mmCIF file of C-alpha atoms in Angstrom:
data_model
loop_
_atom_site.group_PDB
_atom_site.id
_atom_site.type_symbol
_atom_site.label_atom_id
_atom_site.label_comp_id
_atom_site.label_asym_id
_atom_site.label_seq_id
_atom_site.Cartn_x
_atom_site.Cartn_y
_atom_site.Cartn_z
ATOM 1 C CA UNK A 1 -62.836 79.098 57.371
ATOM 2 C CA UNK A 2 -64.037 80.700 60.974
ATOM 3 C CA UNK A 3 -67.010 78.069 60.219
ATOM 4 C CA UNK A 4 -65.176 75.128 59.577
ATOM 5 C CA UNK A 5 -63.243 75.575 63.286
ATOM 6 C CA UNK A 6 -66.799 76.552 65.078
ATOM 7 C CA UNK A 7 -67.747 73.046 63.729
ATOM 8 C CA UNK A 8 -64.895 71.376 65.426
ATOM 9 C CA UNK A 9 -65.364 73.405 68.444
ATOM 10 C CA UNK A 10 -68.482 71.874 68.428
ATOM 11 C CA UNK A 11 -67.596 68.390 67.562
ATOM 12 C CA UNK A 12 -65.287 68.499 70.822
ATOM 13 C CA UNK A 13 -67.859 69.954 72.997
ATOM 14 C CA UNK A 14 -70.066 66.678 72.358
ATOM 15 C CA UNK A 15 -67.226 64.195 72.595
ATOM 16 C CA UNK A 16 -67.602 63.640 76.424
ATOM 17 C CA UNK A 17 -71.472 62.681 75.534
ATOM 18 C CA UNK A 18 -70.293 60.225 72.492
ATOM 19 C CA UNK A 19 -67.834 58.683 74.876
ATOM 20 C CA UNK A 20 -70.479 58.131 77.973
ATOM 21 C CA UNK A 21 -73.052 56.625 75.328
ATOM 22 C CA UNK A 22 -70.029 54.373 73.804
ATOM 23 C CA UNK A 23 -69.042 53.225 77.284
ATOM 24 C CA UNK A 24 -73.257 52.939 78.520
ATOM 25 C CA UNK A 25 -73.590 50.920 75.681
ATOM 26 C CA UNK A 26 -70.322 48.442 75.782
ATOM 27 C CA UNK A 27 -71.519 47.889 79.582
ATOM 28 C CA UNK A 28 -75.074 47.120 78.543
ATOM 29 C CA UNK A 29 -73.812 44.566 75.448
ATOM 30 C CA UNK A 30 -71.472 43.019 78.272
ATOM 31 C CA UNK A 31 -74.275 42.622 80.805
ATOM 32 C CA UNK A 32 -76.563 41.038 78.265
ATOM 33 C CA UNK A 33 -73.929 38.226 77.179
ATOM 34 C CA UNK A 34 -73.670 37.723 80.729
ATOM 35 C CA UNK A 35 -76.960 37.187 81.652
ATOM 36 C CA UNK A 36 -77.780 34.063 79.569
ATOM 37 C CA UNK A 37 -74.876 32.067 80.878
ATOM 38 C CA UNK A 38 -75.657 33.103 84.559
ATOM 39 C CA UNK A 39 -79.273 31.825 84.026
ATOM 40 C CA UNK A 40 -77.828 28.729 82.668
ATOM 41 C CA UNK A 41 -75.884 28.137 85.665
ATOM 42 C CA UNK A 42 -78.544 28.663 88.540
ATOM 43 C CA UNK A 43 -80.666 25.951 86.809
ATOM 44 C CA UNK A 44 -78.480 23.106 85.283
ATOM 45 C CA UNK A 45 -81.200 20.379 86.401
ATOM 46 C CA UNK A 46 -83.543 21.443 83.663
ATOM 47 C CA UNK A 47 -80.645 20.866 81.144
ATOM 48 C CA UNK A 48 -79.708 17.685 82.939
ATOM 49 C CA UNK A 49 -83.184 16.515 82.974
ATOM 50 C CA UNK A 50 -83.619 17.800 78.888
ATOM 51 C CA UNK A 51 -80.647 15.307 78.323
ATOM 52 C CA UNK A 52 -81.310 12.647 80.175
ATOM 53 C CA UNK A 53 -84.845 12.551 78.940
ATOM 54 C CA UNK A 54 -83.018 12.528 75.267
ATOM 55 C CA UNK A 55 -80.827 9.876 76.111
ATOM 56 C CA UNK A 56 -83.563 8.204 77.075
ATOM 57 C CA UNK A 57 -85.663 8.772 74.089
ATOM 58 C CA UNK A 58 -82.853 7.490 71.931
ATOM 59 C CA UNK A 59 -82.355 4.067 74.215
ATOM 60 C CA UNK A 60 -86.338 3.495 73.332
ATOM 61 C CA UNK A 61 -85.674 4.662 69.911
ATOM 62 C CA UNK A 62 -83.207 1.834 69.916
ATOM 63 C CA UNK A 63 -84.618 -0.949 71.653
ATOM 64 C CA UNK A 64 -87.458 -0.304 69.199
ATOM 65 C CA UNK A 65 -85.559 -0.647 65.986
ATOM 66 C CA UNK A 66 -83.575 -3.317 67.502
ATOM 67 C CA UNK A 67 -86.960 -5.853 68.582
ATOM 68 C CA UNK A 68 -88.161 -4.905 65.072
ATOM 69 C CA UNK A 69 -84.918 -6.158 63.388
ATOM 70 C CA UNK A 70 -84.767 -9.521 65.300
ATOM 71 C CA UNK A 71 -88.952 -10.101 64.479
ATOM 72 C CA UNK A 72 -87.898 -9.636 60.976
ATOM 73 C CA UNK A 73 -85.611 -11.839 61.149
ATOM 74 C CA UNK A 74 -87.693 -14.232 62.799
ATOM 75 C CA UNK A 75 -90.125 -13.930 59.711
ATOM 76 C CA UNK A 76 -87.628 -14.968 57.198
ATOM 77 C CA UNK A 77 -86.078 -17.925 59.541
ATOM 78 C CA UNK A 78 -89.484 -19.169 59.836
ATOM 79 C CA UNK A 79 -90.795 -18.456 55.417
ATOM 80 C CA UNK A 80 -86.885 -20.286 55.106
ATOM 81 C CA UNK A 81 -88.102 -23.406 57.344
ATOM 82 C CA UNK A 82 -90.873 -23.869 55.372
ATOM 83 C CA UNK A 83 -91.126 -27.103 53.316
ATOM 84 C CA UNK A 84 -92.679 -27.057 49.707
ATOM 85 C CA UNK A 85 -93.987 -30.107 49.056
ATOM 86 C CA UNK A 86 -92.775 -30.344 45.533
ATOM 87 C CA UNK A 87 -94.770 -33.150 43.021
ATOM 88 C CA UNK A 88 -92.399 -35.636 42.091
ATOM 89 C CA UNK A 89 -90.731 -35.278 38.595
ATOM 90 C CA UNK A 90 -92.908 -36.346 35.550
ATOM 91 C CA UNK A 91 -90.420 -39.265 34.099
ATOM 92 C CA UNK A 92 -91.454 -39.935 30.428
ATOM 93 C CA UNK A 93 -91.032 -43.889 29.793
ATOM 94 C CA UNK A 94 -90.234 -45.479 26.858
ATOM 95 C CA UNK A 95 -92.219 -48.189 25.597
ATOM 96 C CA UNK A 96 -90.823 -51.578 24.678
ATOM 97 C CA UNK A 97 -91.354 -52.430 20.604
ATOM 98 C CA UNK A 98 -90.877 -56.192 22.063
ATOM 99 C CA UNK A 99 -93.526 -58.303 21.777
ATOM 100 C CA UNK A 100 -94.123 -61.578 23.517
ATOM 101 C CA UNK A 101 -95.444 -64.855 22.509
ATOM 102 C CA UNK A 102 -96.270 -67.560 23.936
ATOM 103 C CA UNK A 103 -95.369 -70.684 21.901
ATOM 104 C CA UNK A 104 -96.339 -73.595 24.031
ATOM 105 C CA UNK A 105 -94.523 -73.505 27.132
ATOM 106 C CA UNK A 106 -92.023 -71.608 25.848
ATOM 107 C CA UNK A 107 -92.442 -67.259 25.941
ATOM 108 C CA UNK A 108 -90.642 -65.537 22.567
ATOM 109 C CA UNK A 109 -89.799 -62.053 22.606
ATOM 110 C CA UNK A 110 -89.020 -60.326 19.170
ATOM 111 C CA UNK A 111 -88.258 -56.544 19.494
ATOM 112 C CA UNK A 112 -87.473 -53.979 16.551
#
């Protein structure tokens, strides 16, 4: 049992130590979040610039797409204007079983 209380004694002895590291450490995490958001914040004209040359990607991107569209369009208007000359119907006729004669001056038709 005397061993199990030496351990503790020990234990106790090295708590100060545990605690300094705890508190080193919880300093140095805090310090690092810090740091990123403090560089962020001397230079917001890179950002600025990094969006605005987005923004301005995307308005290219767009005026792009958009002059495409309206070409397109301009295709089909002009395939739609287009006249196809079309050959005029084939009309069968009927032919007349009437003949004609000529009796004198007189003409005589006789049809079946």
């Amino acid at each position: 049992m005397n061993r199990i209380f030496r351990g503790n004694g020990r234990m106790s002895e090295r708590r100060p130590s545990v605690k300094l590291a705890s508190a080193l450490l919880a300093a140095v995490f805090v310090a690092g979040l810090a740091l990123p958001a403090s560089a962020q914040v001397l230079n917001p004209a890179a950002k600025s610039n990094a969006l605005i040359q987005q923004n301005d990607l995307q308005i290219l991107q767009n005026r792009i797409q958009r002059q495409q569209f309206q070409q397109q369009q301009q295709q089909y208007r002009a395939q739609d204007r287009v006249i196809v000359q079309q050959p005029p119907p084939v009309v069968p006729q009927v032919r007349s079983s009437c003949q004609t004669q000529i009796i004198g001056n007189t003409a005589v038709s006789t049809c079946r």
